[in-house]
Coordinates of C-alpha atoms and ligand atoms in Angstrom, one line a residue:
M1 CA -13.7 80.8 87.7
I2 CA -13.7 77.2 89.2
T3 CA -10.5 76.7 91.0
T4 CA -8.3 74.4 90.1
K5 CA -8.0 73.1 93.4
V6 CA -11.4 72.3 93.5
F7 CA -11.0 70.3 89.9
L8 CA -7.8 68.9 91.0
Q9 CA -9.5 67.1 94.1
E10 CA -11.9 65.5 92.0
L11 CA -9.6 64.3 89.8
I12 CA -7.3 62.7 92.1
I13 CA -10.3 60.2 93.2
N14 CA -10.6 59.0 89.2
P15 CA -7.6 57.2 88.7
D16 CA -8.8 56.6 85.4
R17 CA -9.5 60.3 84.5
L18 CA -6.0 61.4 86.2
N19 CA -4.2 58.7 83.8
H20 CA -5.9 60.1 81.0
L21 CA -5.1 64.1 81.6
V22 CA -1.6 63.4 82.6
D23 CA -0.8 61.5 79.3
E24 CA -2.7 64.1 77.2
A25 CA -0.6 66.7 79.1
K26 CA 2.9 65.0 78.6
E27 CA 1.8 64.7 74.9
A28 CA 1.0 67.9 74.7
A29 CA 4.4 69.0 76.2
L30 CA 6.3 66.6 73.5
Q31 CA 4.0 68.3 70.7
H32 CA 4.9 71.6 71.3
G33 CA 8.6 70.7 71.8
L34 CA 8.8 71.2 75.9
L35 CA 11.9 69.1 76.0
I36 CA 14.5 68.3 77.8
R37 CA 17.3 65.2 77.6
T38 CA 17.7 62.6 80.3
R39 CA 19.0 62.2 82.9
E40 CA 20.8 58.9 81.8
T41 CA 22.1 59.8 78.5
P42 CA 22.5 63.9 79.2
N43 CA 24.6 64.4 76.1
S44 CA 22.4 62.3 73.8
S45 CA 19.6 63.4 71.4
E46 CA 18.3 60.1 70.9
V47 CA 16.0 60.0 73.7
V48 CA 14.4 63.2 75.1
T49 CA 11.8 63.3 77.5
Y50 CA 9.3 66.3 78.6
A51 CA 10.9 69.1 80.7
P52 CA 9.4 68.4 84.2
F53 CA 6.1 70.7 84.5
T54 CA 3.0 71.3 86.7
L55 CA -0.3 69.6 85.8
F56 CA -2.0 72.6 86.1
P57 CA -0.6 76.2 86.1
S58 CA -0.9 78.3 89.7
P59 CA -2.7 80.8 90.3
V60 CA -0.8 84.2 90.7
P61 CA -2.2 87.6 91.9
K62 CA -2.1 89.9 89.1
A63 CA -0.7 92.8 91.2
V64 CA 2.5 91.2 92.3
L65 CA 3.1 89.7 88.8
L66 CA 2.9 93.9 87.5
Q67 CA 4.9 95.0 90.0
A68 CA 7.5 92.4 89.6
L69 CA 7.9 92.8 86.0
E70 CA 7.7 96.7 86.6
V71 CA 10.5 96.7 88.9
Q72 CA 12.7 94.6 86.6
T73 CA 14.0 97.4 85.0
H74 CA 15.3 99.3 87.8
F75 CA 17.0 96.0 88.9
N76 CA 18.8 95.8 85.5
T77 CA 20.4 99.1 86.2
L78 CA 21.1 98.4 89.8
V79 CA 23.2 95.2 88.6
D80 CA 24.7 97.1 85.9
R81 CA 25.5 100.0 88.5
I82 CA 26.9 98.0 90.8
S83 CA 29.0 96.5 88.2
Q84 CA 30.8 99.4 87.3
D85 CA 31.5 100.2 91.3
P86 CA 34.6 98.6 92.3
D87 CA 35.3 100.6 95.6
F88 CA 31.7 99.4 96.7
L89 CA 32.0 95.2 95.6
Q90 CA 35.5 95.8 97.1
E91 CA 33.9 96.8 100.6
A92 CA 30.9 94.6 100.0
L93 CA 32.9 91.7 99.5
A94 CA 35.7 92.4 101.6
G95 CA 34.8 89.8 105.0
T96 CA 33.3 87.2 102.0
I97 CA 36.6 87.2 99.8
Q98 CA 38.4 86.2 103.2
A99 CA 36.3 83.5 103.9
D100 CA 35.0 81.8 100.7
D101 CA 37.8 80.8 98.0
F102 CA 35.3 80.8 95.0
T103 CA 34.3 84.4 95.5
A104 CA 37.9 85.2 96.2
K105 CA 39.3 83.9 93.1
L106 CA 36.1 85.5 90.9
F107 CA 37.3 88.9 92.8
R108 CA 40.9 88.2 92.0
I109 CA 40.1 88.2 88.1
H110 CA 37.9 91.3 88.7
R111 CA 40.6 93.4 90.4
Q112 CA 43.4 92.4 87.5
V113 CA 40.5 93.3 84.7
Q114 CA 40.1 97.0 86.9
Q115 CA 43.9 97.5 87.0
E116 CA 44.9 96.4 83.6
G117 CA 41.6 98.9 82.5
R118 CA 38.4 97.3 80.9
T119 CA 39.0 97.0 77.1
Q120 CA 35.3 96.8 76.3
S121 CA 32.5 99.4 76.4
I122 CA 29.5 97.0 76.1
V123 CA 28.0 95.2 78.3
V124 CA 25.7 92.9 78.0
G125 CA 22.9 91.3 80.9
L126 CA 20.5 88.9 81.2
N127 CA 19.7 88.1 84.4
R128 CA 16.5 87.2 86.6
S129 CA 15.0 88.0 89.5
D130 CA 13.5 85.4 91.7
Y131 CA 10.2 86.3 94.3
M132 CA 8.0 84.5 96.3
V133 CA 4.5 85.8 97.1
E134 CA 3.8 85.9 101.3
P135 CA 0.3 86.5 101.8
A136 CA -0.6 88.8 104.6
A137 CA -3.4 87.9 107.5
D138 CA -5.5 90.9 105.6
G139 CA -5.8 88.4 102.6
T140 CA -3.0 90.7 100.2
S141 CA -0.1 89.4 99.1
S142 CA 3.5 90.5 99.0
L143 CA 6.6 90.1 96.8
K144 CA 9.4 89.2 98.2
Q145 CA 12.6 88.7 96.3
I146 CA 14.7 85.8 97.1
E147 CA 17.7 86.5 94.7
I148 CA 18.9 88.0 91.5
N149 CA 21.1 85.5 89.3
T150 CA 23.2 87.7 86.8
I151 CA 25.6 84.4 85.4
S152 CA 23.8 81.8 83.4
A153 CA 20.6 82.5 84.5
G154 CA 17.5 80.2 82.7
G155 CA 14.0 80.7 82.6
F156 CA 13.5 80.8 78.9
G157 CA 14.3 78.9 75.9
V158 CA 11.9 75.5 75.9
T159 CA 9.9 77.0 78.9
D160 CA 8.5 78.9 76.3
L161 CA 6.0 76.7 75.2
L162 CA 4.4 76.1 78.3
P163 CA 1.8 78.1 78.2
A164 CA 0.3 76.7 75.3
V165 CA 0.8 73.2 76.9
H166 CA -1.0 75.1 80.5
R167 CA -4.0 76.5 77.9
H168 CA -4.4 73.2 76.4
I169 CA -5.1 70.9 79.3
L170 CA -7.3 73.4 80.8
R171 CA -9.3 73.3 77.8
S172 CA -9.5 69.8 77.5
V173 CA -11.0 69.2 81.1
G174 CA -13.1 72.4 80.0
L175 CA -12.0 75.1 81.9
V176 CA -11.9 77.6 78.8
E177 CA -12.5 80.4 81.2
E178 CA -9.5 79.5 83.0
S179 CA -7.6 79.1 80.3
E180 CA -7.8 82.6 78.8
C181 CA -6.2 83.5 82.5
V182 CA -2.7 81.6 81.5
H183 CA 0.0 84.2 81.0
E184 CA 1.8 83.9 78.2
S185 CA 5.5 85.4 77.2
D186 CA 7.8 84.7 74.2
R187 CA 10.8 85.3 76.2
T188 CA 13.6 84.2 74.3
P189 CA 13.0 86.9 71.3
Q190 CA 13.4 88.8 74.1
M191 CA 16.3 88.2 75.7
T192 CA 17.9 87.1 72.6
A193 CA 17.6 90.6 71.0
A194 CA 20.1 91.8 73.9
L195 CA 22.5 88.9 72.7
A196 CA 22.0 90.1 69.2
K197 CA 22.5 94.0 70.0
A198 CA 25.8 93.5 71.7
W199 CA 27.1 91.6 68.8
E200 CA 26.0 94.3 66.2
L201 CA 27.5 96.8 68.6
Y202 CA 31.1 95.2 68.4
G203 CA 30.4 95.2 64.3
Q204 CA 32.3 92.4 63.1
T205 CA 30.0 90.2 61.1
K206 CA 32.3 87.2 60.8
A207 CA 33.0 87.5 64.9
V208 CA 31.0 84.8 66.7
I209 CA 29.1 84.6 69.8
M210 CA 30.1 81.6 71.5
F211 CA 28.3 79.8 74.3
L212 CA 30.4 78.7 77.2
V213 CA 29.2 75.1 78.3
E214 CA 29.6 72.5 80.2
D215 CA 30.6 69.0 79.5
V216 CA 26.9 67.4 80.8
Q217 CA 24.1 69.2 78.0
I218 CA 21.3 68.0 79.6
S219 CA 20.1 71.6 79.0
Q220 CA 21.1 72.0 75.7
L221 CA 17.3 72.1 74.0
T222 CA 17.4 75.3 75.4
H223 CA 20.4 76.5 74.4
R224 CA 19.6 75.7 70.7
C225 CA 16.7 77.8 71.4
I226 CA 18.7 80.8 71.6
E227 CA 20.9 79.4 69.0
R228 CA 18.5 79.4 66.7
E229 CA 17.1 83.0 67.2
L230 CA 20.7 84.0 66.8
W231 CA 20.8 82.1 63.2
K232 CA 17.8 83.9 62.2
R233 CA 19.5 87.0 62.3
N234 CA 22.6 85.5 60.5
I235 CA 24.9 86.3 63.5
P236 CA 27.0 82.8 64.0
V237 CA 27.0 80.8 66.9
I238 CA 29.4 78.2 68.6
R239 CA 29.7 75.9 71.3
R240 CA 32.7 75.6 73.2
H241 CA 34.3 74.2 76.8
F242 CA 36.8 75.9 79.3
E243 CA 39.3 73.5 77.8
D244 CA 38.3 74.6 74.6
V245 CA 39.3 78.4 75.5
S246 CA 42.5 77.3 77.3
T247 CA 44.1 74.8 74.5
K248 CA 42.8 76.8 71.3
G249 CA 42.1 81.0 72.5
F250 CA 44.3 83.6 72.4
L251 CA 44.3 87.4 72.5
D252 CA 45.9 89.3 69.4
G253 CA 47.4 93.0 70.0
D254 CA 44.4 94.6 70.2
K255 CA 42.7 92.0 72.5
R256 CA 40.8 90.3 70.4
L257 CA 40.1 86.9 71.5
F258 CA 40.2 84.2 68.9
V259 CA 39.0 80.5 69.7
D260 CA 39.5 78.2 67.3
G261 CA 40.4 81.0 65.0
L262 CA 37.4 82.5 65.0
E263 CA 37.3 86.0 66.6
V264 CA 34.6 86.1 69.3
A265 CA 32.2 89.1 70.1
V266 CA 30.5 88.1 72.8
V267 CA 31.0 85.3 74.9
Y268 CA 27.9 84.0 76.8
Y269 CA 28.6 81.9 79.9
R270 CA 26.1 79.1 80.8
Y271 CA 28.6 77.5 83.0
G272 CA 31.3 78.9 85.4
Y273 CA 29.0 79.8 88.2
M274 CA 30.2 77.1 91.1
P275 CA 33.3 76.2 91.8
D276 CA 33.4 72.6 90.6
N277 CA 33.1 74.1 87.2
Y278 CA 36.6 75.4 87.4
T279 CA 40.1 73.6 87.4
E280 CA 43.1 75.3 87.0
Q281 CA 43.0 75.6 83.5
S282 CA 39.4 76.8 83.4
W283 CA 40.5 80.1 85.9
D284 CA 43.4 81.1 83.2
A285 CA 40.3 80.5 80.4
R286 CA 38.3 82.8 82.7
L287 CA 41.0 85.2 82.8
L288 CA 41.8 85.1 79.5
M289 CA 38.5 86.0 78.0
E290 CA 37.7 88.5 80.8
R291 CA 40.7 90.8 79.8
S292 CA 39.8 90.5 76.1
L293 CA 37.9 93.1 74.0
A294 CA 34.6 90.4 73.6
V295 CA 31.5 91.3 75.1
K296 CA 30.8 89.1 78.2
C297 CA 27.2 88.3 79.6
P298 CA 27.9 88.6 82.2
D299 CA 31.4 90.2 82.8
I300 CA 33.3 89.6 85.9
S301 CA 31.9 92.9 87.7
T302 CA 28.3 92.1 86.8
H303 CA 28.7 88.2 88.0
L304 CA 30.1 89.6 91.4
A305 CA 26.7 91.7 91.7
G306 CA 24.8 88.8 91.7
T307 CA 26.4 87.2 95.2
K308 CA 24.2 87.1 97.8
K309 CA 26.5 88.8 99.8
V310 CA 26.1 92.2 97.6
Q311 CA 22.7 91.7 97.8
Q312 CA 22.6 91.6 101.4
V313 CA 24.6 95.1 101.4
L314 CA 21.7 96.7 99.4
A315 CA 19.2 96.0 102.1
R316 CA 21.3 98.1 104.2
P317 CA 19.7 101.9 104.7
G318 CA 21.3 104.4 102.3
V319 CA 22.8 101.7 99.8
L320 CA 20.0 102.1 97.0
E321 CA 19.7 105.8 97.3
K322 CA 23.3 105.7 96.3
F323 CA 23.1 104.1 93.4
F324 CA 19.9 105.6 92.4
P325 CA 20.5 109.3 93.2
G326 CA 17.1 111.9 92.7
Q327 CA 15.4 108.5 92.1
P328 CA 13.4 107.7 95.0
E329 CA 10.6 105.7 92.8
A330 CA 12.8 103.3 91.8
V331 CA 14.4 103.3 95.3
E332 CA 11.0 102.3 96.7
Q333 CA 10.1 100.2 93.9
I334 CA 13.3 98.1 94.7
R335 CA 13.0 98.1 98.3
A336 CA 9.4 97.2 98.8
T337 CA 11.0 93.6 97.0
F338 CA 13.2 93.3 100.0
T339 CA 12.9 90.9 103.0
G340 CA 15.0 91.1 106.7
L341 CA 18.9 90.3 105.6
Y342 CA 21.8 90.6 107.9
T343 CA 25.6 90.3 107.5
L344 CA 27.3 87.7 109.6
D345 CA 30.3 89.7 108.5
M346 CA 33.2 89.7 112.0
G347 CA 31.6 92.7 114.0
P348 CA 28.8 93.7 116.8
E349 CA 26.1 93.6 113.9
G350 CA 26.6 90.0 112.8
D351 CA 27.3 88.7 116.1
R352 CA 24.1 89.9 116.6
A353 CA 22.6 88.2 113.5
V354 CA 24.3 85.0 115.3
A355 CA 22.2 85.2 118.1
M356 CA 19.2 86.0 116.2
A357 CA 19.3 83.1 114.5
L358 CA 20.4 80.9 117.3
A359 CA 17.4 81.7 118.9
N360 CA 14.8 81.4 116.4
P361 CA 16.8 79.2 113.8
H362 CA 13.4 78.6 112.1
E363 CA 12.6 82.3 110.9
F364 CA 15.8 82.4 108.8
V365 CA 17.8 80.7 105.7
L366 CA 21.6 80.5 105.8
K367 CA 22.6 81.5 102.6
T368 CA 26.4 80.5 101.0
Q369 CA 27.1 82.3 98.0
R370 CA 27.2 79.1 95.8
E371 CA 24.1 78.7 92.9
G372 CA 22.3 76.2 91.8
G373 CA 19.8 75.4 94.4
G374 CA 20.9 73.1 97.5
N375 CA 23.1 75.0 99.1
N376 CA 21.3 76.7 102.0
Y377 CA 20.5 75.9 105.1
F378 CA 17.0 76.0 107.1
G379 CA 16.1 75.2 111.0
E380 CA 18.0 73.1 113.0
D381 CA 20.9 72.9 110.5
I382 CA 21.2 76.5 110.9
V383 CA 21.9 75.8 114.5
R384 CA 24.4 72.7 113.6
V385 CA 26.2 74.7 111.2
L386 CA 26.6 77.8 112.9
Q387 CA 27.6 76.5 116.3
E388 CA 30.7 75.6 114.2
F389 CA 31.8 78.7 113.3
K390 CA 30.3 81.6 114.9
S391 CA 32.7 83.5 116.6
D392 CA 35.5 83.5 113.8
P393 CA 35.7 84.7 110.0
R394 CA 34.7 81.7 108.6
R395 CA 31.3 83.4 109.0
A396 CA 31.4 85.8 106.2
A397 CA 31.2 83.3 104.1
Y398 CA 27.5 83.2 104.7
V399 CA 24.5 85.7 104.9
L400 CA 21.3 85.6 107.1
M401 CA 17.8 85.9 105.6
D402 CA 14.3 86.0 107.1
R403 CA 12.7 83.2 106.0
I404 CA 9.7 83.7 103.1
R405 CA 6.2 81.7 103.9
P406 CA 4.9 81.7 100.3
R407 CA 1.4 81.0 99.4
T408 CA 0.8 77.5 98.8
E409 CA -1.4 75.6 96.2
E410 CA -2.5 72.2 95.3
N411 CA -1.1 70.9 92.2
I412 CA 0.5 67.7 90.3
L413 CA 4.0 67.5 89.5
L414 CA 4.8 66.1 86.3
R415 CA 8.2 64.6 86.0
R416 CA 9.6 61.3 84.2
G417 CA 9.2 58.5 87.4
L418 CA 8.0 61.1 89.8
P419 CA 4.4 59.4 90.8
L420 CA 1.4 61.2 90.8
R421 CA -0.1 62.6 93.6
L422 CA -1.9 65.6 94.9
T423 CA 1.1 67.5 96.3
S424 CA 0.8 70.9 98.3
V425 CA 3.6 73.2 96.2
C426 CA 4.9 76.6 96.4
Y427 CA 5.9 78.6 93.6
E428 CA 8.7 81.2 92.7
I429 CA 8.3 83.8 90.1
G430 CA 11.1 84.5 88.2
V431 CA 11.4 87.7 86.1
C432 CA 13.7 87.6 83.2
G433 CA 15.9 91.3 82.7
A434 CA 17.4 91.9 79.6
Y435 CA 20.0 95.1 78.8
V436 CA 23.2 96.6 77.0
R437 CA 25.1 99.3 78.0
H438 CA 27.3 100.9 75.6
E439 CA 29.7 103.8 76.2
G440 CA 28.0 104.3 79.3
Q441 CA 24.6 104.4 78.0
M442 CA 21.8 102.0 78.4
V443 CA 20.7 101.2 74.8
M444 CA 18.3 98.3 75.5
N445 CA 16.8 98.0 79.0
E446 CA 14.1 95.2 79.4
A447 CA 11.5 93.3 81.5
V448 CA 10.8 90.0 80.0
G449 CA 8.9 86.8 81.6
P450 CA 7.8 85.6 83.8
I451 CA 8.5 81.8 84.5
L452 CA 6.7 80.2 87.7
R453 CA 9.3 77.0 89.3
T454 CA 7.1 75.4 91.5
K455 CA 8.0 72.6 94.7
S456 CA 6.5 70.7 96.7
V457 CA 6.5 72.4 100.1
E458 CA 8.5 69.4 101.7
H459 CA 11.6 70.9 100.0
D460 CA 13.1 73.6 101.4
D461 CA 15.7 74.2 98.8
A462 CA 15.1 74.1 95.1
G463 CA 16.9 73.3 92.3
L464 CA 15.7 72.1 88.7
I465 CA 18.6 69.8 87.8
G466 CA 18.3 68.0 91.5
G467 CA 15.0 67.0 90.7
V468 CA 12.9 69.4 93.3
T469 CA 11.5 71.9 91.0
V470 CA 9.1 71.8 88.1
F471 CA 8.4 75.0 85.5
D472 CA 4.9 76.7 86.0
T473 CA 3.1 79.3 84.3
P474 CA 1.0 81.9 85.9
L475 CA -2.5 81.7 86.1
I476 CA -3.9 85.3 86.6
I477 CA -6.2 85.8 89.2
Ligands
ADP1 P1 20.3 79.4 94.3 O1 21.4 80.3 93.8 O2 21.2 78.2 95.1 O3 19.5 79.2 93.4 P2 18.4 80.8 96.2 O4 19.0 81.9 96.8 O5 17.3 80.9 95.1 O6 19.6 80.1 95.9 O7 18.1 79.9 97.2 C1 18.1 78.1 96.8 C2 15.8 78.1 97.1 O8 15.9 78.2 98.3 C3 15.2 78.8 96.8 O9 14.6 78.3 95.4 C4 13.9 78.9 97.8 O10 13.2 77.5 97.4 C5 14.6 78.5 99.0 N1 15.2 79.8 99.2 C6 15.9 80.6 99.6 N2 15.9 82.0 100.4 C7 14.4 81.7 100.9 C8 13.8 82.4 101.7 N3 14.2 83.6 102.3 N4 12.9 82.3 102.1 C9 12.3 80.9 101.8 N5 13.0 80.0 101.1 C10 13.8 80.5 100.6
MG2 MG1 17.9 80.6 92.9

């Protein structure tokens, strides 16, 4: 198999050939429907462009990809079990909610729902677990988890179309054998099946699935892919903002949620994961939805189960065992993907982590409880930030993580307006997970995926909308 790396090196010194291939790649993307709205007109479908992607798919060792897919159903179970353990959440997040206002607000809703008694026994989770692949000196690779996203996780929708685009690109340059190794996965129907299952269990054919969305809808076409799958099953879908819920939403005597006169069977959050997504009114709307009988994707406790603080606590000895009694294989499979995570809560353990980070800042990542990319600190920034509050409780808003040094590849990133250049890149593998629990029983638990997201190694942090990351497909090696 010729590596795409060799091919790229030849291509980059032949601008005519390169431009021709890039045009072909972009047109294939448009033709297949790998589309995104533009940043200039994010709410208009008058002008769209291709969703950013790599010219070639990135090589991924088969063993690590299989490992990531295999462990996913255990991660689904883990997230779900955490969400049902208020004592664990209380203890894990005790320091964080003192220091981090956003987590505290989420936690307040979680506590109120607990106190009132949960009304809904159906739970649907759509998550994505992200990994980097770290090479070892002996030539092997290991899979290291970056984080798990339990709210508004992307990784399906229009990107389902990328493998076909990559296969076409490889074939068009004669790399036929390689084109057979492009990993195919039709994620949207599988992810949507979980939403559909939850809707069915809710049991009201007139009730809708409500996508809770933001005003700036650059990713709308991805949502439309999910909606289309639901409409195919005769499941009605509406799209609403927090404001619609606060002005036109109410609960009836049985706590059924109505918005615009329509009963809502499932609330699917594609928004609400960052502090600036909320006004005071939206917090009230979130509480209203959480208290309601509607199935939430995710519910507030599953949202909290996806915080980086919870991730750090899970890495402590004995914690996974508590969630998987009598299942040592599951524990082992999950733990094999963990890298070092350290508490910054007040106390001697946190003091040691601070000292460690200050002594070797380039070996760590300092992480906040935010989502969406661009919120972490690397290298000297860790020193700067920690110096400020290393001795006071504000530090509990963060966790410390070993810095993963991923495999690097060569590729060309295609994004509207970005100059073409051969770039040293690294990827993150995202495996989607879908599950439904009903009255204490998992009635669906699936590993779905994977999607790759790739960035230049010049960037420490990632972020798709921020313009650092592009979509990619695994080329199995
Ligand atoms: P977010 O919720 O903002 O997506 P992540 O934990 O995914 O937070 O971190 C954002 C990005 O920072 C990741 O996509 C990855 O590129 C980089 N990153 C995060 N943790 C590590 C780590 N331990 N080692 C190396 N890079 C990391
Ligand atoms: Mg991330």
